[in-house]
mmCIF file of C-alpha atoms and ligand atoms in Angstrom:
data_model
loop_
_atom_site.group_PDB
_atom_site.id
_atom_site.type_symbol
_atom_site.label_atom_id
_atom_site.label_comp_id
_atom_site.label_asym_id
_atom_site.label_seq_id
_atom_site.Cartn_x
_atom_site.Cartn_y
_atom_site.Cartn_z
ATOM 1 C CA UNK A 19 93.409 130.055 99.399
ATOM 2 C CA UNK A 20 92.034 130.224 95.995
ATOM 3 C CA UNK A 21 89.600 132.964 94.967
ATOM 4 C CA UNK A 22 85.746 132.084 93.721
ATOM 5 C CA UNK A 23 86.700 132.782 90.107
ATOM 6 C CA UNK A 24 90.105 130.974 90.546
ATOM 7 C CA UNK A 25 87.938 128.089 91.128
ATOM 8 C CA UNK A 26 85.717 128.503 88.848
ATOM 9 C CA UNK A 27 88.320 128.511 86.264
ATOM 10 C CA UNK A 28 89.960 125.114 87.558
ATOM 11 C CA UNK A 29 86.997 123.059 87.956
ATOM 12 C CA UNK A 30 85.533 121.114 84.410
ATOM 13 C CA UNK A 31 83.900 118.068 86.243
ATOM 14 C CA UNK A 32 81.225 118.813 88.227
ATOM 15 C CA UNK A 33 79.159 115.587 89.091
ATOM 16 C CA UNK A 34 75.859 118.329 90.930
ATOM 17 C CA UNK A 35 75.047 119.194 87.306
ATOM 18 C CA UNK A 36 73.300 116.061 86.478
ATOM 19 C CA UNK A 37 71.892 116.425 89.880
ATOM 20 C CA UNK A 38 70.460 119.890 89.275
ATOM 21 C CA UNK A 39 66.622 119.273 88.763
ATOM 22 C CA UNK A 40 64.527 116.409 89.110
ATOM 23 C CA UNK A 41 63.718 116.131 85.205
ATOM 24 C CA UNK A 42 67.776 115.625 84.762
ATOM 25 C CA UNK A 43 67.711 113.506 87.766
ATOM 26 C CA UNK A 44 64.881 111.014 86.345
ATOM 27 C CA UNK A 45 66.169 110.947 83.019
ATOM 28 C CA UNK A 46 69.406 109.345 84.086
ATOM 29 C CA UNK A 47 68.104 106.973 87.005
ATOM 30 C CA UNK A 48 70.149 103.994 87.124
ATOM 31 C CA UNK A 49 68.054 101.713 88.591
ATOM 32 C CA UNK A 50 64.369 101.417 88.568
ATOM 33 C CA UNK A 51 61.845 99.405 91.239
ATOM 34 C CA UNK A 52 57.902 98.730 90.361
ATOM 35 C CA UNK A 53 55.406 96.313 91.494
ATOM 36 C CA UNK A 54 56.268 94.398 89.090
ATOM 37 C CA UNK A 55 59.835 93.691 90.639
ATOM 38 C CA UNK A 56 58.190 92.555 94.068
ATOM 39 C CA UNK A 57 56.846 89.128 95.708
ATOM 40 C CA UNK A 58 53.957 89.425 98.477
ATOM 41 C CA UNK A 59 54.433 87.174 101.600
ATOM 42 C CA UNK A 60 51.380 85.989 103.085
ATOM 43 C CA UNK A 61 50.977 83.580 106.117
ATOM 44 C CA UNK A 62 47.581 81.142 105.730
ATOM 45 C CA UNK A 63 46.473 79.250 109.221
ATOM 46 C CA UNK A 64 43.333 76.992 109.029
ATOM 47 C CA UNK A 65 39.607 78.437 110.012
ATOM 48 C CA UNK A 66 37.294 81.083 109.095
ATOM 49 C CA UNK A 67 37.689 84.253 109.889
ATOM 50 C CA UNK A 68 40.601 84.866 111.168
ATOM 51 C CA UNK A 69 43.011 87.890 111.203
ATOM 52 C CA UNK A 70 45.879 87.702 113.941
ATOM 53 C CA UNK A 71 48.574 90.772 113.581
ATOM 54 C CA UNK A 72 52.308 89.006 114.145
ATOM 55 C CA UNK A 73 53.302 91.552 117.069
ATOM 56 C CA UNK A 74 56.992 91.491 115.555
ATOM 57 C CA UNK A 75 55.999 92.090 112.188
ATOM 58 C CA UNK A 76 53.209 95.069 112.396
ATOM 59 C CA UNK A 77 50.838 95.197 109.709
ATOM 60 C CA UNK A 78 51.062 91.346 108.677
ATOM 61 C CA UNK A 79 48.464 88.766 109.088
ATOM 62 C CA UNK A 80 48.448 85.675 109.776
ATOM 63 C CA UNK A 81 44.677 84.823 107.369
ATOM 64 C CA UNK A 82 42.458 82.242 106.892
ATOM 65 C CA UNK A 83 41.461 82.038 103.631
ATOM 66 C CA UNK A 84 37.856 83.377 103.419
ATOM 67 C CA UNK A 85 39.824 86.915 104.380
ATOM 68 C CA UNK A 86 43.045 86.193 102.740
ATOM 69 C CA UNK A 87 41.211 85.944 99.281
ATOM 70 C CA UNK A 88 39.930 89.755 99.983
ATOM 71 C CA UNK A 89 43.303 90.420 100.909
ATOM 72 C CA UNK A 90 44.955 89.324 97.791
ATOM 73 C CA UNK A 91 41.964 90.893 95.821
ATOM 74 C CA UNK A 92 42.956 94.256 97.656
ATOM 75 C CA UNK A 93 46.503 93.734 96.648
ATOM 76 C CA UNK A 94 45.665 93.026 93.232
ATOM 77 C CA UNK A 95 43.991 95.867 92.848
ATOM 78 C CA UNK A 96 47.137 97.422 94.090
ATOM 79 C CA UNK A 97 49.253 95.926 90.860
ATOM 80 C CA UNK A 98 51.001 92.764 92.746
ATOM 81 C CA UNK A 99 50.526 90.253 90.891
ATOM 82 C CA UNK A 100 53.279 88.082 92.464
ATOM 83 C CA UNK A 101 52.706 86.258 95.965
ATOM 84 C CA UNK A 102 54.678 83.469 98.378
ATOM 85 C CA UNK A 103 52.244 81.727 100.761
ATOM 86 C CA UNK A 104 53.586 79.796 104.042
ATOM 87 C CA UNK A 105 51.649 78.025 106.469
ATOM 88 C CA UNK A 106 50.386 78.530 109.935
ATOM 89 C CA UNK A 107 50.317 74.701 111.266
ATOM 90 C CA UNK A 108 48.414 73.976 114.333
ATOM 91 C CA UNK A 109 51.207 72.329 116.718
ATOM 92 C CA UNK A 110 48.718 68.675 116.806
ATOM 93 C CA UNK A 111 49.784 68.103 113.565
ATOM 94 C CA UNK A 112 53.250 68.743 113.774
ATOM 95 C CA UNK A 113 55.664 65.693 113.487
ATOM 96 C CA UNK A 114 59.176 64.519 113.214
ATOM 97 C CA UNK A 115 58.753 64.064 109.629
ATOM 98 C CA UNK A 116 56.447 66.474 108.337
ATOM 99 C CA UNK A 117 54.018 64.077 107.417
ATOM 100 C CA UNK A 118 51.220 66.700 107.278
ATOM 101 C CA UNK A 119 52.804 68.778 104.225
ATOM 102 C CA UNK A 120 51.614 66.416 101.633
ATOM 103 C CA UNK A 121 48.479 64.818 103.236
ATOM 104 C CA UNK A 122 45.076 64.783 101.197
ATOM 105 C CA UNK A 123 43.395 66.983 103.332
ATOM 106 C CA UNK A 124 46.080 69.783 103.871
ATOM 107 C CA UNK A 125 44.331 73.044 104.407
ATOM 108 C CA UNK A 126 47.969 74.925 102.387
ATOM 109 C CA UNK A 127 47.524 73.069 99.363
ATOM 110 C CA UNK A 128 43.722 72.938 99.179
ATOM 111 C CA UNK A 129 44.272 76.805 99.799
ATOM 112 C CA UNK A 130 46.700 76.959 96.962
ATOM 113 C CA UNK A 131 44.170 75.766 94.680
ATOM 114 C CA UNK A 132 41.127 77.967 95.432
ATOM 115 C CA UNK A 133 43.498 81.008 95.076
ATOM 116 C CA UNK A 134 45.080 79.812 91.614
ATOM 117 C CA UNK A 135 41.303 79.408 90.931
ATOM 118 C CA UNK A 136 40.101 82.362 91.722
ATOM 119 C CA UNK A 137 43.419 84.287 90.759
ATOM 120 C CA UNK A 138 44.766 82.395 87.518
ATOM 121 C CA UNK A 139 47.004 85.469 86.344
ATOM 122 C CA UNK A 140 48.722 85.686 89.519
ATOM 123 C CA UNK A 141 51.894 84.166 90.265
ATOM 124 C CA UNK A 142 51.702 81.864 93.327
ATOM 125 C CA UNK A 143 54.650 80.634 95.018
ATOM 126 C CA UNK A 144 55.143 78.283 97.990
ATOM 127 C CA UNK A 145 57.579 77.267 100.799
ATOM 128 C CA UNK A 146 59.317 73.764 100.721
ATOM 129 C CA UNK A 147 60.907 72.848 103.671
ATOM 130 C CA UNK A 148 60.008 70.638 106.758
ATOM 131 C CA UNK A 149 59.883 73.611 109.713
ATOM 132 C CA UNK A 150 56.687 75.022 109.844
ATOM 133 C CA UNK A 151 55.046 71.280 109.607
ATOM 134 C CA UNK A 152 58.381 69.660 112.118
ATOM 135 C CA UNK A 153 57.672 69.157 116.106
ATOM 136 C CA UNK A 154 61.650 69.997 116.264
ATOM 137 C CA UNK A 155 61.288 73.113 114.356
ATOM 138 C CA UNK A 156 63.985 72.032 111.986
ATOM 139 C CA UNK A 157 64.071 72.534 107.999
ATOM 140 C CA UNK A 158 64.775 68.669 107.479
ATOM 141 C CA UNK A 159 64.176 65.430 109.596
ATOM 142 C CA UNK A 160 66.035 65.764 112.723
ATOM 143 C CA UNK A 161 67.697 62.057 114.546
ATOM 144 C CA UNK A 162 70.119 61.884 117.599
ATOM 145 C CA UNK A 163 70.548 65.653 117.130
ATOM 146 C CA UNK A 164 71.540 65.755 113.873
ATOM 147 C CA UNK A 165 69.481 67.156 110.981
ATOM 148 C CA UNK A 166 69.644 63.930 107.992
ATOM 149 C CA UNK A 167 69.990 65.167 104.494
ATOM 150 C CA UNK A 168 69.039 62.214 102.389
ATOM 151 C CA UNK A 169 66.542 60.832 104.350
ATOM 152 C CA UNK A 170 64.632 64.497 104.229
ATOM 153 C CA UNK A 171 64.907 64.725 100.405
ATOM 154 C CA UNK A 172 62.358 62.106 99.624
ATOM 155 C CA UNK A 173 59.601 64.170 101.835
ATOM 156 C CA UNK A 174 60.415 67.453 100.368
ATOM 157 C CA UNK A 175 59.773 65.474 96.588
ATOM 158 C CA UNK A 176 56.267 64.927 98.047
ATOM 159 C CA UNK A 177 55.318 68.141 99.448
ATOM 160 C CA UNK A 178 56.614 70.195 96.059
ATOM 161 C CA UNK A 179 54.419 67.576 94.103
ATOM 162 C CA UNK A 180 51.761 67.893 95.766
ATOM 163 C CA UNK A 181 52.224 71.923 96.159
ATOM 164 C CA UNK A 182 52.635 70.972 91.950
ATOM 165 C CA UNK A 183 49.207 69.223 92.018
ATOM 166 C CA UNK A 184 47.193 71.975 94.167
ATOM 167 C CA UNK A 185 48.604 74.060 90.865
ATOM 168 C CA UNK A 186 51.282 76.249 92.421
ATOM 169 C CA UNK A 187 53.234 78.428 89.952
ATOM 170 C CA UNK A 188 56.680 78.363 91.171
ATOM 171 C CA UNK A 189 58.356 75.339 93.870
ATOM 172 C CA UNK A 190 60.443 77.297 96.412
ATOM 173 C CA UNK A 191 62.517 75.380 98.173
ATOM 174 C CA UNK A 192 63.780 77.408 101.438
ATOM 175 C CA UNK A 193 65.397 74.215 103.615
ATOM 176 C CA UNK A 194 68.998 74.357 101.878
ATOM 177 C CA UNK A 195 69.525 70.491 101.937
ATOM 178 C CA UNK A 196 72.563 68.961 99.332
ATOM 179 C CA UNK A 197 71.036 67.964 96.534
ATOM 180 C CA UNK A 198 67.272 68.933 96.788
ATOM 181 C CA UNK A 199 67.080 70.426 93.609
ATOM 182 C CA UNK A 200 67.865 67.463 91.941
ATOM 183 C CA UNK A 201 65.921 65.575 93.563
ATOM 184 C CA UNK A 202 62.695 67.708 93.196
ATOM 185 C CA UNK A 203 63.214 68.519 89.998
ATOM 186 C CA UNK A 204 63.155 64.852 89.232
ATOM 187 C CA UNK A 205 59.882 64.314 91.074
ATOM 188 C CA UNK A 206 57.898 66.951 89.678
ATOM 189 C CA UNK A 207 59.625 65.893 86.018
ATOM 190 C CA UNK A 208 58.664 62.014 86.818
ATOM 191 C CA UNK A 209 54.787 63.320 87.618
ATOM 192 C CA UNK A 210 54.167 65.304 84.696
ATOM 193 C CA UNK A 211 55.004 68.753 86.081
ATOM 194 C CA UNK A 212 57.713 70.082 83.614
ATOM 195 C CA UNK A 213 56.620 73.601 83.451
ATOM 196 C CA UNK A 214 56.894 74.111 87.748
ATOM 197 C CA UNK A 215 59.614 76.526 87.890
ATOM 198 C CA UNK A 216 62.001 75.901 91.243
ATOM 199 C CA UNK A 217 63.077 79.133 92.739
ATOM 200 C CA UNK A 218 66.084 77.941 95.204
ATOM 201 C CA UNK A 219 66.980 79.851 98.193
ATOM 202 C CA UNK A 220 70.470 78.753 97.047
ATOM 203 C CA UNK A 221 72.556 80.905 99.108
ATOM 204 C CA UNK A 222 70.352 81.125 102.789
ATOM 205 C CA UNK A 223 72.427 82.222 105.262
ATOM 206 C CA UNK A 224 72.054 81.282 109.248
ATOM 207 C CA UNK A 225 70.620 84.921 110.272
ATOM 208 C CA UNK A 226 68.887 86.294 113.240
ATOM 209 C CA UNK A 227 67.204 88.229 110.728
ATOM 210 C CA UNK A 228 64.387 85.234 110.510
ATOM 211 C CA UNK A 229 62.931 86.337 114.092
ATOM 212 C CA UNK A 230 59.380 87.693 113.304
ATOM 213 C CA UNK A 231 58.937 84.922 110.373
ATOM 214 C CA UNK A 232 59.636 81.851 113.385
ATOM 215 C CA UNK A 233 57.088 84.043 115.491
ATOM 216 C CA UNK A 234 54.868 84.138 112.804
ATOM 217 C CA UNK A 235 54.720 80.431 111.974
ATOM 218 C CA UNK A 236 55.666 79.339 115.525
ATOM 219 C CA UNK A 237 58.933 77.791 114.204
ATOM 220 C CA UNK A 238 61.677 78.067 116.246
ATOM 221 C CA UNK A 239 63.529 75.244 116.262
ATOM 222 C CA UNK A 240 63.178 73.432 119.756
ATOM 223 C CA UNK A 241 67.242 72.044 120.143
ATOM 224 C CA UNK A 242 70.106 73.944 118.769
ATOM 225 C CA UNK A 243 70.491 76.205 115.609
ATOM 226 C CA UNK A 244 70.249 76.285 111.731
ATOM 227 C CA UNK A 245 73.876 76.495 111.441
ATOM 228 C CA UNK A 246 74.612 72.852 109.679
ATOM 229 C CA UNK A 247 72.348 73.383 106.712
ATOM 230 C CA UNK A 248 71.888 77.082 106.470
ATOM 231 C CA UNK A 249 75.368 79.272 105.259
ATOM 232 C CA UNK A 250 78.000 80.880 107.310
ATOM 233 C CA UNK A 251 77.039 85.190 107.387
ATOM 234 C CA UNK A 252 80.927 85.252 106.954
ATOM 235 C CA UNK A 253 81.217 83.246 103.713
ATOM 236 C CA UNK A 254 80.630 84.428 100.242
ATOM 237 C CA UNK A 255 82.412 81.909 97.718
ATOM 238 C CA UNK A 256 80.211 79.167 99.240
ATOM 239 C CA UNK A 257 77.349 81.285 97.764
ATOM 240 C CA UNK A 258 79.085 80.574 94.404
ATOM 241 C CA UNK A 259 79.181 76.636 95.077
ATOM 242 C CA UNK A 260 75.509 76.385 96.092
ATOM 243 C CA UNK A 261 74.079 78.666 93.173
ATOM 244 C CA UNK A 262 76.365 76.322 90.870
ATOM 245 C CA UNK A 263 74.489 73.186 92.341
ATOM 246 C CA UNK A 264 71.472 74.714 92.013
ATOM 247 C CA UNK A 265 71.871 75.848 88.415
ATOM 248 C CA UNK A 266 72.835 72.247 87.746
ATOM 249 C CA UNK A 267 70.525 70.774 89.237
ATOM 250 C CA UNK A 268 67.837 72.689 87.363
ATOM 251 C CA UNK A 269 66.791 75.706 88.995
ATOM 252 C CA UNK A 270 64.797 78.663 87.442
ATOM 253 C CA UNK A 271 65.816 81.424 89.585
ATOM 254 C CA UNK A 272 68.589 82.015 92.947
ATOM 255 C CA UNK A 273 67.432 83.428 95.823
ATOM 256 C CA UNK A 274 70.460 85.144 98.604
ATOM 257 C CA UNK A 275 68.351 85.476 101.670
ATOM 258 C CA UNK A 276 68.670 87.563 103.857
ATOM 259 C CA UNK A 277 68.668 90.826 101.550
ATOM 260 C CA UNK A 278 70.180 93.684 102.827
ATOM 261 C CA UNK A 279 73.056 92.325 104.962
ATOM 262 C CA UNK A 280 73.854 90.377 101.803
ATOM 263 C CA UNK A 281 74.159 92.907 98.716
ATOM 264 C CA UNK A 282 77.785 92.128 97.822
ATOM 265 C CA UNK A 283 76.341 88.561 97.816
ATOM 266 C CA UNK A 284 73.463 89.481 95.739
ATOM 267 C CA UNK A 285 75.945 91.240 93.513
ATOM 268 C CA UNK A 286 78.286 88.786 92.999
ATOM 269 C CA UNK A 287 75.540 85.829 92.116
ATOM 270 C CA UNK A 288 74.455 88.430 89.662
ATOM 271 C CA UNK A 289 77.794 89.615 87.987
ATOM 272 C CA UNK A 290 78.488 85.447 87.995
ATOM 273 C CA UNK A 291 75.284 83.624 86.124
ATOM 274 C CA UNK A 292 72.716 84.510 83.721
ATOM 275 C CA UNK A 293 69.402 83.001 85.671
ATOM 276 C CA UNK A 294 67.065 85.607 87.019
ATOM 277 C CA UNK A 295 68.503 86.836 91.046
ATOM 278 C CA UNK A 296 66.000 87.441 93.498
ATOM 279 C CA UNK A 297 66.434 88.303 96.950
ATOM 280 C CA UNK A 298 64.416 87.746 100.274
ATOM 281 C CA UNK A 299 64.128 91.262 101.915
ATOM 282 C CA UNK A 300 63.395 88.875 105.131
ATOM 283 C CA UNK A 301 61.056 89.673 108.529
ATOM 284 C CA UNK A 302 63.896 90.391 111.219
ATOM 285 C CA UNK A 303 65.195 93.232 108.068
ATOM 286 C CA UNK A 304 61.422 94.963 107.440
ATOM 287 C CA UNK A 305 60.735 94.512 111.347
ATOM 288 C CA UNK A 306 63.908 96.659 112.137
ATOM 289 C CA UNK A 307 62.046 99.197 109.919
ATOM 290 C CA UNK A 308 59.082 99.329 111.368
ATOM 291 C CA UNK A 309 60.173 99.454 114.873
ATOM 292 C CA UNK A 310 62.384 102.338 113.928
ATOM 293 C CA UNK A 311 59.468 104.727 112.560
ATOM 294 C CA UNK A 312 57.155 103.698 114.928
ATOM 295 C CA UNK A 313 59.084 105.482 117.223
ATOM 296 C CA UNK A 314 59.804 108.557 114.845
ATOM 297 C CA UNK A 315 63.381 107.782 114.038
ATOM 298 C CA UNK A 316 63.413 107.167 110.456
ATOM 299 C CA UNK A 317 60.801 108.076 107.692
ATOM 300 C CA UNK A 318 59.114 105.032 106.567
ATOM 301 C CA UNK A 319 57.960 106.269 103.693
ATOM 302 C CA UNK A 320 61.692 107.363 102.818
ATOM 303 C CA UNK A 321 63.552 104.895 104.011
ATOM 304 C CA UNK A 322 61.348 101.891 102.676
ATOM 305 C CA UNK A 323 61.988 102.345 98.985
ATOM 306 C CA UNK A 324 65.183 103.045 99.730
ATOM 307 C CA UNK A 325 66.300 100.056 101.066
ATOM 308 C CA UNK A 326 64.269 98.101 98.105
ATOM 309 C CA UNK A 327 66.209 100.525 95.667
ATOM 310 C CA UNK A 328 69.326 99.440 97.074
ATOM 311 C CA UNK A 329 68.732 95.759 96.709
ATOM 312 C CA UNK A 330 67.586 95.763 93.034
ATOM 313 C CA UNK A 331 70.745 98.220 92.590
ATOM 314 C CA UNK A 332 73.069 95.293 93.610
ATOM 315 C CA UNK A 333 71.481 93.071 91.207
ATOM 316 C CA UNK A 334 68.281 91.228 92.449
ATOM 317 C CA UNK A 335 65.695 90.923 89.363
ATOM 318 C CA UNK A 336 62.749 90.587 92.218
ATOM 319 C CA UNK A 337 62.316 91.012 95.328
ATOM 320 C CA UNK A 338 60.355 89.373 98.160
ATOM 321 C CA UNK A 339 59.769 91.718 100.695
ATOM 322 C CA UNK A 340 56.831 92.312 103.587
ATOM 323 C CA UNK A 341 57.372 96.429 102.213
ATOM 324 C CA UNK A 342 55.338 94.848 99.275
ATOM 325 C CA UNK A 343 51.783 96.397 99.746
ATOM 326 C CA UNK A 344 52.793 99.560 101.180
ATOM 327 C CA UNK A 345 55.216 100.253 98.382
ATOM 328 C CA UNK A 346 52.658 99.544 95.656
ATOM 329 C CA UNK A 347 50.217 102.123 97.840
ATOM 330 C CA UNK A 348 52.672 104.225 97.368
ATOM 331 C CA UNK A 349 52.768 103.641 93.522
ATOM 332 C CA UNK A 350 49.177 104.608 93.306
ATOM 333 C CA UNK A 351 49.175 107.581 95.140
HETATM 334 C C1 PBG B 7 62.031 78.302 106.689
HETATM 335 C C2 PBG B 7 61.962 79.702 106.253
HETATM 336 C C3 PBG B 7 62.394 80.787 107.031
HETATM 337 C C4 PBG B 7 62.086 81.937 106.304
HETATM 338 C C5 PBG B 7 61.497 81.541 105.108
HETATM 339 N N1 PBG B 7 61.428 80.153 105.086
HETATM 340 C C6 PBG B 7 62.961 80.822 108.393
HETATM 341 C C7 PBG B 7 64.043 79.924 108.775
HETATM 342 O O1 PBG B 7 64.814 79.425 107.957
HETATM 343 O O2 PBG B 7 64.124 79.676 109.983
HETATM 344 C C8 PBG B 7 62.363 83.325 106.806
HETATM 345 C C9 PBG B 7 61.671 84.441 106.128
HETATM 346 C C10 PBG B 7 61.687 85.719 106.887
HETATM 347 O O3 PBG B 7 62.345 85.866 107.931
HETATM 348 O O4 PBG B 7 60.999 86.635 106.441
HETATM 349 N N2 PBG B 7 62.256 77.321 105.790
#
């Protein structure tokens, strides 16, 4: 066995050094995570009034907007300045082909536009995708079974347009049917709205991770699974062919969804194009956090930046996550 000074003697590299105080620690921080870097969902059902507590997701509302506007306010306050809304929809108006996500009288888009008015520096962002408006539950139009990609397209062209109209800020498009960048691009290019960025959730994978978000919105599709339209958990190169698509097809930003199952993903879409990366930190991922220091096994307030740290460290530019408002309470305190 070697001696102390023996040791001493051999050893030039010693990585603790730049670990030895905080100031040295700071100074050469890799990666860095603000407010700035984050995207606020919110869930918006019709009414006045209302505040209902999704009992998978602890701490998130579903709000009608008289109290959503004070939430926003509150969060504003905070520093977030980015937010994506989705929709509570009563089950009457639900239908086979989502007819209710474009109508005139939509309580989402009217919603969409008193916020925007109220909040014009904010960014606003919205979900595109038949489920939480469908009576099967399904992302696109569902027949014998089978979930029809063309014939969904044309409805998801109205709902962003409209969503475009009501004066959303970005088009997020979360049902992963072929070609529905394209197409929506087109629409919203064909009815003036040039400057309505698309984020894509181009590489959505078929996770159980989603289970507090189909709670939330009621959504669970009624026959069979996501599996035709959303991605494989084992597959990573089809990532590749879906953000190339997207970036074709004219996409602003690529979303990999879930977050933290998905890093190498994350990484890889990052190390592979040049358009912004952002990631969905999804419900089932932030539940499993909760859960665990509601019971005392792992420090929230640890752990929670943590795993936000670790998904801007493999590459995501922003970050939607339900950690969102704590994290920026934590900023201010
Ligand atoms: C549906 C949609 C889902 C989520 C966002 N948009 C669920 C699904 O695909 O079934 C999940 C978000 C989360 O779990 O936080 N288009």
């Amino acid at each position: 066995m070697l001696l102390l000074f023996e040791v001493q003697e051999i050893m030039n590299i010693r990585p603790r050094r730049n670990r030895k105080n905080t100031v040295i620690r700071d100074m050469i921080q890799e990666t860095h995570l603000s407010v700035d870097h984050l995207i606020y969902p919110l869930f918006l059902m019709d009414g006045d009034n209302h505040k209902r507590e999704i009992d998978s997701l602890p701490g998130n509302y579903r709000w009608s907007l008289d109290l959503l506007m004070k939430e926003i306010s509150e969060c504003v306050n905070l520093g977030i300045r980015s937010f994506v809304l989705f929709p509570v929809i009563d089950e009457s108006l639900k239908d086979n082909i989502g007819t209710y996500s474009y109508a005139e009288d939509n309580f989402y888009l009217k919603a969409i536009y008193s916020i925007k008015s109220t909040f014009p520096e904010i960014m606003l962002m919205s979900d595109v995708a038949l489920d939480p408006y469908s009576s099967d539950g399904h992302d696109g139009i569902v027949k014998n079974g089978k979930i029809l990609n063309d014939e969904t397209l044309p409805i998801l062209a109205k709902m962003s347009v409209a969503q475009a109209q009501a004066g959303i800020d970005i088009i997020g498009p979360s049902d992963m049917m072929d070609g529905r960048i394209g197409y929506i691009r087109k629409a919203l290019n064909e009815n003036g709205f040039t400057d309505t960025n698309i984020m894509s959730y181009s590489a959505k994978y078929a996770s159980a991770f989603y289970g507090p978000f189909r709670d939330a919105l009621d959504s669970v599709p009624k026959i069979g699974d996501k599996k035709t339209y959303q991605m494989n958990p084992a597959n990573k190169r089809e990532a590749m062919i879906e953000a190339e698509l997207d970036i074709k097809e004219g996409a602003d930003a690529l979303m990999v969804k879930p977050a933290i199952c998905y890093l190498d993903v994350i990484h890889q879409l990052k190390m592979s194009f040049h358009l912004p990366i952002t990631a969905y930190n999804v419900s089932g991922e932030c539940a499993m956090l909760y859960a665990a220091a509601r019971n005392g096994w792992l420090d929230y307030n640890l752990a929670m930046p943590e795993m936000l740290i670790s998904i801007k460290r493999a590459g995501a530019d922003g970050i939607l996550t339900y950690f969102a408002k704590d994290f920026a309470k934590m900023m201010n305190s």
